[in-house]
PDB file of C-alpha atoms in Angstrom:
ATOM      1  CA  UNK A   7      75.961  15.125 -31.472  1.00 76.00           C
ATOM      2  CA  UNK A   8      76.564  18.565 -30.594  1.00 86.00           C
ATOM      3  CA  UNK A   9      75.061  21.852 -32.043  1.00 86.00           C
ATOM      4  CA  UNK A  10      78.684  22.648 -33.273  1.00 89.00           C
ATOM      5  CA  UNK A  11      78.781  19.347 -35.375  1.00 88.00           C
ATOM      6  CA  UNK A  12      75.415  19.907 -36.314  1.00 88.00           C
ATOM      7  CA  UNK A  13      75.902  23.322 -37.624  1.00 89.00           C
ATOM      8  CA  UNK A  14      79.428  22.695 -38.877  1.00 91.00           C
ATOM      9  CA  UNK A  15      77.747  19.628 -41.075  1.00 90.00           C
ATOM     10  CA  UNK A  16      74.444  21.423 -42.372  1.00 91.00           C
ATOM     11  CA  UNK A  17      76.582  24.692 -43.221  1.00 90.00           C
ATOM     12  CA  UNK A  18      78.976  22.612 -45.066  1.00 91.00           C
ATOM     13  CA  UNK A  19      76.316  21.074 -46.675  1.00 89.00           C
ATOM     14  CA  UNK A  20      75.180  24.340 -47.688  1.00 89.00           C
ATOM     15  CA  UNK A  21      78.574  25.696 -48.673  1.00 91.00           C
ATOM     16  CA  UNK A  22      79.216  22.686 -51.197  1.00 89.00           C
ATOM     17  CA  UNK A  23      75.457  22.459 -52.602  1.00 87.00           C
ATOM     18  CA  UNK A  24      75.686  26.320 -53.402  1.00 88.00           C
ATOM     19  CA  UNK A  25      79.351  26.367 -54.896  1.00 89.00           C
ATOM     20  CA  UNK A  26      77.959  23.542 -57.201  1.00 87.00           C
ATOM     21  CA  UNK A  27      74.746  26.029 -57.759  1.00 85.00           C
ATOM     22  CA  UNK A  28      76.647  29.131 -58.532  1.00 88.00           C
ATOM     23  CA  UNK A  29      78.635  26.945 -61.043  1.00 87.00           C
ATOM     24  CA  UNK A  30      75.450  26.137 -63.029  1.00 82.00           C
ATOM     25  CA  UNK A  31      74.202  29.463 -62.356  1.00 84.00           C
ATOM     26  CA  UNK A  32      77.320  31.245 -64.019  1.00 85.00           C
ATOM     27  CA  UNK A  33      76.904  29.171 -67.289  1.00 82.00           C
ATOM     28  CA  UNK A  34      73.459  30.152 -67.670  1.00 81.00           C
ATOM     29  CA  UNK A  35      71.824  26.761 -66.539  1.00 78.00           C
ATOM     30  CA  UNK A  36      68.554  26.494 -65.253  1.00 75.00           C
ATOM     31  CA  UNK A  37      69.786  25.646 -61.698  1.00 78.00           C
ATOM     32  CA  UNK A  38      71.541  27.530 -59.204  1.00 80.00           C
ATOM     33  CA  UNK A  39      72.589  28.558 -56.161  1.00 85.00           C
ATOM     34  CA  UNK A  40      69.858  28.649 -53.833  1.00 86.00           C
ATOM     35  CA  UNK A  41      68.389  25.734 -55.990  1.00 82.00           C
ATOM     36  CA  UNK A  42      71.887  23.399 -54.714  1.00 85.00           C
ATOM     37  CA  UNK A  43      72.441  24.554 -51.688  1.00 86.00           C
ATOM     38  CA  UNK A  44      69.014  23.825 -50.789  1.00 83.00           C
ATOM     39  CA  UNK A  45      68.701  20.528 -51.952  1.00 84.00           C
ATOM     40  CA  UNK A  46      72.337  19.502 -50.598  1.00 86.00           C
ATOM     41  CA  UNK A  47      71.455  21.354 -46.933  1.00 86.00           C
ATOM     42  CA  UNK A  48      68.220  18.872 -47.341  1.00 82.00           C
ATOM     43  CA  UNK A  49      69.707  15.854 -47.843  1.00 82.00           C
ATOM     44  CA  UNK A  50      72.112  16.806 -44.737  1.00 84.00           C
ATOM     45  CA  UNK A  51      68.959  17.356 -42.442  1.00 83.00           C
ATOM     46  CA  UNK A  52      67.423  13.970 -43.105  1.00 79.00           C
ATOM     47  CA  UNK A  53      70.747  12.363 -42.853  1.00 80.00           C
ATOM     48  CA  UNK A  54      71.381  13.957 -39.599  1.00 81.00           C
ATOM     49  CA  UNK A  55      68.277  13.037 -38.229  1.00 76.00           C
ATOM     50  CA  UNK A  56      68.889   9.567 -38.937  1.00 77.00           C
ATOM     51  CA  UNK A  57      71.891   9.222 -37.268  1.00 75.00           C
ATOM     52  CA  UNK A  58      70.077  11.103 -34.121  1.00 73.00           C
ATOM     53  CA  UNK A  59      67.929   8.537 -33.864  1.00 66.00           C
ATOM     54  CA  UNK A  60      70.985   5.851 -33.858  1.00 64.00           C
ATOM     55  CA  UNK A  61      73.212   5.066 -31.321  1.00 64.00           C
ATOM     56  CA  UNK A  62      76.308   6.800 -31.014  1.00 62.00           C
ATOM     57  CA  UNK A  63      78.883   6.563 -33.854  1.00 59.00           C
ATOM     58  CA  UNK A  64      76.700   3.378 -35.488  1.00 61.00           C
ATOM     59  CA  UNK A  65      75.181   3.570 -39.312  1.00 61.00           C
ATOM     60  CA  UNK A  66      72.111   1.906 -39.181  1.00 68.00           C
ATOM     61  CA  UNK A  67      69.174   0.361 -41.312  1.00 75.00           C
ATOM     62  CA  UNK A  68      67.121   3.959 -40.601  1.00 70.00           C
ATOM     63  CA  UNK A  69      70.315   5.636 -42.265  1.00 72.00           C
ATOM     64  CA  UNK A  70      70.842   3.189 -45.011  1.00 76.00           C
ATOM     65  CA  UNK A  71      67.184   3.569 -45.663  1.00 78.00           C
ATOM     66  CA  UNK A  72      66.485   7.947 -45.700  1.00 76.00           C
ATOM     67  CA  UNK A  73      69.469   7.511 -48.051  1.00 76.00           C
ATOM     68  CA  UNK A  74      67.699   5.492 -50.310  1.00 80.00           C
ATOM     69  CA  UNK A  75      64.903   7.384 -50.255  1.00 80.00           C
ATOM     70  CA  UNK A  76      66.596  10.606 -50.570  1.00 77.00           C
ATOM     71  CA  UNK A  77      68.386   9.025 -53.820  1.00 74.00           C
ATOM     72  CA  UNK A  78      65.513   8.031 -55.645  1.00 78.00           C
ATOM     73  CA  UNK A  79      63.101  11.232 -54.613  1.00 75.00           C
ATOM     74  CA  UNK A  80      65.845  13.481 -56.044  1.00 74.00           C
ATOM     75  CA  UNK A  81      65.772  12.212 -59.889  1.00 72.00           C
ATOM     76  CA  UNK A  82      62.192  14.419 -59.712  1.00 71.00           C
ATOM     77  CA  UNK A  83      64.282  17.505 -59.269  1.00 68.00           C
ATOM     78  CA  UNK A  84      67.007  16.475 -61.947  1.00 69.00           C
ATOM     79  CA  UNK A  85      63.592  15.688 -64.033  1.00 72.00           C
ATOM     80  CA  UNK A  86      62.214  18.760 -63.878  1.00 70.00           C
ATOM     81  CA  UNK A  87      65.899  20.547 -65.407  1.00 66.00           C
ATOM     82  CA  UNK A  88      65.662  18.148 -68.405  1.00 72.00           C
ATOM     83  CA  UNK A  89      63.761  19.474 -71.377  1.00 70.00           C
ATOM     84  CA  UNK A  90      63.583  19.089 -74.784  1.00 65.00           C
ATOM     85  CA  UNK A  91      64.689  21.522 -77.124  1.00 67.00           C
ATOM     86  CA  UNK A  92      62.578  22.136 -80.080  1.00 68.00           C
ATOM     87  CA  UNK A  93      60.927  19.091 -82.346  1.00 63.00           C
ATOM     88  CA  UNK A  94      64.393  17.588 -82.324  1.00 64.00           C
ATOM     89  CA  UNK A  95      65.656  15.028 -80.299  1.00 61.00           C
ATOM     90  CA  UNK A  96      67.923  17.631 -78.608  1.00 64.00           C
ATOM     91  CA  UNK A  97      67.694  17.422 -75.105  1.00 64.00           C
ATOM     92  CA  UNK A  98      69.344  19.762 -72.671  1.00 75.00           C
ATOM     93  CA  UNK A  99      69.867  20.213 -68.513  1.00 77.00           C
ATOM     94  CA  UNK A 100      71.001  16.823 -68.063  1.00 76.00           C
ATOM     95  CA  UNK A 101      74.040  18.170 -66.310  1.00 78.00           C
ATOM     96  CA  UNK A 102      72.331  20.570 -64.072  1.00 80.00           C
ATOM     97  CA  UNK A 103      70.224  17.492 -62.887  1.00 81.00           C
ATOM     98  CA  UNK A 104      73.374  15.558 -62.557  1.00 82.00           C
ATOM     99  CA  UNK A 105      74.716  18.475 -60.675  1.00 83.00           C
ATOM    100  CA  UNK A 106      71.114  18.327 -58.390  1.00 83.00           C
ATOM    101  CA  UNK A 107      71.597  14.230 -57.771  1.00 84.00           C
ATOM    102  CA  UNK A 108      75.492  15.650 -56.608  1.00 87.00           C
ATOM    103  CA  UNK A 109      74.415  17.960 -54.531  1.00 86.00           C
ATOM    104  CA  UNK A 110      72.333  15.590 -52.953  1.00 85.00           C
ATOM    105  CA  UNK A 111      75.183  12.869 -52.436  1.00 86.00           C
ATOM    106  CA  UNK A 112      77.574  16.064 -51.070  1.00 87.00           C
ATOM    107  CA  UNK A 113      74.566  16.436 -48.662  1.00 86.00           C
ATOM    108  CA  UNK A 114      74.395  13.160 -47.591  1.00 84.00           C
ATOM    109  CA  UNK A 115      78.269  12.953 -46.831  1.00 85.00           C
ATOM    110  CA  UNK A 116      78.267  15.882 -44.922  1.00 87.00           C
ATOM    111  CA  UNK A 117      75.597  14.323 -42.661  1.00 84.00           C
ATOM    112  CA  UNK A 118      77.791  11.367 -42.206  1.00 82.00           C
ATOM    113  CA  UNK A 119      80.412  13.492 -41.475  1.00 85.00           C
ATOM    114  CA  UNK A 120      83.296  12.268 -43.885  1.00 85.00           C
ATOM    115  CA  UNK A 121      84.778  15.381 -44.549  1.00 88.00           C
ATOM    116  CA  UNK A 122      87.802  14.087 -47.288  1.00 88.00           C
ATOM    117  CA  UNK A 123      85.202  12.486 -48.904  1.00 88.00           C
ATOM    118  CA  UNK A 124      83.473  16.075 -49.745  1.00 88.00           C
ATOM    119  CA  UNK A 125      86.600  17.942 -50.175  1.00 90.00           C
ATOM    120  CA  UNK A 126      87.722  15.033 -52.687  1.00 89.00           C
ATOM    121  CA  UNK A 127      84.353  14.542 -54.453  1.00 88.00           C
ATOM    122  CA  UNK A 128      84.052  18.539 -54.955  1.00 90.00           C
ATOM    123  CA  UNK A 129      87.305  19.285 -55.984  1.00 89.00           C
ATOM    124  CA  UNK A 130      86.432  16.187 -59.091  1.00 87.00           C
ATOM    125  CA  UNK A 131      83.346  17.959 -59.912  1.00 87.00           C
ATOM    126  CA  UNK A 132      84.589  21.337 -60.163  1.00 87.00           C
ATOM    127  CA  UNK A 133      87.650  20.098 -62.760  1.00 87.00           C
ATOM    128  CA  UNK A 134      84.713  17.779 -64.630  1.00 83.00           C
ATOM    129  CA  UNK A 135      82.440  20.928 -64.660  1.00 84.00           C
ATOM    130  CA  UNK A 136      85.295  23.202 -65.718  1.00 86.00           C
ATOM    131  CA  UNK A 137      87.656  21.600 -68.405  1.00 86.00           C
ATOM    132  CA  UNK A 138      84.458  18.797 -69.673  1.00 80.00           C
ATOM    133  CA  UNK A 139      83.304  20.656 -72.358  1.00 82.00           C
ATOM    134  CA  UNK A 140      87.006  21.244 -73.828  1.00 86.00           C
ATOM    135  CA  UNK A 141      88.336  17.772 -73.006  1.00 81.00           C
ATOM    136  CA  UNK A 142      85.129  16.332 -74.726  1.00 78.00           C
ATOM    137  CA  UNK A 143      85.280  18.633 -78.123  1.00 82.00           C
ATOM    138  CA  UNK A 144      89.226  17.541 -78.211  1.00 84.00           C
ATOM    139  CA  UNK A 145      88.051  14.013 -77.822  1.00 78.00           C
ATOM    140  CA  UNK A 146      85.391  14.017 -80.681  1.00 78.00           C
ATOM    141  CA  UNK A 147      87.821  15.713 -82.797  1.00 84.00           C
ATOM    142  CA  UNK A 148      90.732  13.444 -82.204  1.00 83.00           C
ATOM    143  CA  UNK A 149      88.629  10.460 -81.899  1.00 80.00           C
ATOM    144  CA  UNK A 150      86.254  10.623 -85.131  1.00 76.00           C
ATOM    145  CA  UNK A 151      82.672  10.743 -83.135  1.00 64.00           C
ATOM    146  CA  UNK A 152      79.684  10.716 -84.652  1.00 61.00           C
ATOM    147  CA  UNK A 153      79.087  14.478 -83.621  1.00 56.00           C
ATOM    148  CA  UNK A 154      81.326  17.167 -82.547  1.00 48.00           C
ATOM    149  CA  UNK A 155      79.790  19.470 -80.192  1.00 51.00           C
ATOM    150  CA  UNK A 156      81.922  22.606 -80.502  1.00 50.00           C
ATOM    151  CA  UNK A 157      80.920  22.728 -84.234  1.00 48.00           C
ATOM    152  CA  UNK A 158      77.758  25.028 -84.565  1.00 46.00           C
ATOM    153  CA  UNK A 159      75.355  23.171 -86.847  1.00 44.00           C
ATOM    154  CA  UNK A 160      72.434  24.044 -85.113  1.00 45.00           C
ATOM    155  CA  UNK A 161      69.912  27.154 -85.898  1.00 44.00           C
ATOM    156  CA  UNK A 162      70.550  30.027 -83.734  1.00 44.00           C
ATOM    157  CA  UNK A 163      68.916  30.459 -80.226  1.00 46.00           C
ATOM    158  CA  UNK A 164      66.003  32.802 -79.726  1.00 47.00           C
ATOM    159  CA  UNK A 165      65.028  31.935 -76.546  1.00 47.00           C
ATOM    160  CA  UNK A 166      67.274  31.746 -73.436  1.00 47.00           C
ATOM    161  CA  UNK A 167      68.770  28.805 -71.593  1.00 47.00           C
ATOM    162  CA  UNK A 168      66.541  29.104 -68.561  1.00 44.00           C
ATOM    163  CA  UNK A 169      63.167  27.407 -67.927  1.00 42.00           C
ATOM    164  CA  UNK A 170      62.269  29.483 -64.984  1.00 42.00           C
ATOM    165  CA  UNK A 171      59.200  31.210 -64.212  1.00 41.00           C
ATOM    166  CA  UNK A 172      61.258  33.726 -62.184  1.00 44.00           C
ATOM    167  CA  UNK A 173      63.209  34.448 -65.778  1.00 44.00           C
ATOM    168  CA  UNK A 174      66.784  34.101 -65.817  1.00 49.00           C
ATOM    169  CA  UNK A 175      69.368  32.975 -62.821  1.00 49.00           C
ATOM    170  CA  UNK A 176      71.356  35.790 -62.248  1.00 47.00           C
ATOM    171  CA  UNK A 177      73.641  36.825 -59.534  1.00 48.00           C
ATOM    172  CA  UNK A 178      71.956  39.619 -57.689  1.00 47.00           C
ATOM    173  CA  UNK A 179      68.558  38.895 -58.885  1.00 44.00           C
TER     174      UNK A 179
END
C-alpha cells in the first residue's frame, strides 16, 4: 500500500471520527472531537496494519481477528460515557458511547478502504443524530408510550452534562 492510501485512509478516518465528535461535542455530551477522531484514527491504524501484514488485496484471519478485538475493547470507552444520573434509574451518555463504538466501525472501514460504505454510514448517522430526538418525541406522542421525553417531569439540572475532569467540551477550549 502506498503512503498516499495510507494517509488518505487514516485522515479519513480522522475526518469522520471527529465530525461524529464535534456532533456530541455541540450538544453538550461528554464526548467530542478529539475524543472520536482519536478512537476512529485508532481503529484505522490497527486495521491497516493488518492488512500490511496480508497479501495484497486479501482479508485475512489477522484482519477478521484485530477487528474483533477492536469491537469488543471499545465498549470500555462507550462504558466510561454511561453514568447514572442521580438515585434514579436515569441513565445518560448511552448515545455518545454509541457514537464511540461508530466511530470505531467508521475507523475500521476506512482501513479496509470501502469508501461508499463511510460516506453512506455517516451521512445515516448524522440524519439519526440530527432529527432522533424530534422523530422520537413525535413517536411517543402519536404512539401512546409509556414516557414522553420532550415533556419536562424531571427536577431541574444543577450540574452540567459533562463528566470530564478537564470541565466542559467546548470548542476552543
Amino acid at each position: 500500500m502506498h503512503w498516499s492510501e495510507i494517509t488518505l485512509r487514516l485522515g479519513a478516518a480522522t475526518l469522520a471520527g471527529g465530525a461524529i465528535g464535534l456532533d456530541r461535542d455541540l450538544r453538550g455530551k461528554p464526548i467530542g472531537l478529539k475524543t472520536l477522531g482519536l478512537v476512529s484514527l485508532s481503529t484505522t491504524t490497527v486495521v491497516l496494519l493488518a492488512l500490511q501484514a496480508a497479501d495484497p488485496g486479501k482479508f485475512t484471519d489477522a484482519a477478521s481477528r484485530v477487528i474483533q478485538g477492536v469491537l469488543t475493547g471499545i465498549g470500555f470507552l462507550g462504558a466510561g460515557v454511561i453514568v447514572r444520573h442521580g438515585d434514579r434509574m436515569q441513565v445518560r451518555g448511552l448515545t455518545s458511547a454509541a457514537c464511540a463504538f461508530f466511530a470505531a466501525c467508521v475507523g475500521i472501514v476506512c482501513g479496509a478502504g470501502h469508501w461508499p460504505i463511510v460516506a453512506t454510514a455517516l451521512v445515516l448517522a448524522f440524519l439519526l443524530l440530527t432529527f432522533g430526538n424530534p422523530i422520537e418525541r413525535w413517536l411517543h406522542r402519536t404512539l401512546g408510550g409509556k414516557h414522553d421525553p420532550g415533556k419536562v417531569d424531571q427536577e431541574p439540572r444543577t450540574e452540567p452534562d459533562q463528566s470530564s475532569e478537564a470541565g466542559p467540551h467546548q470548542p476552543g477550549r
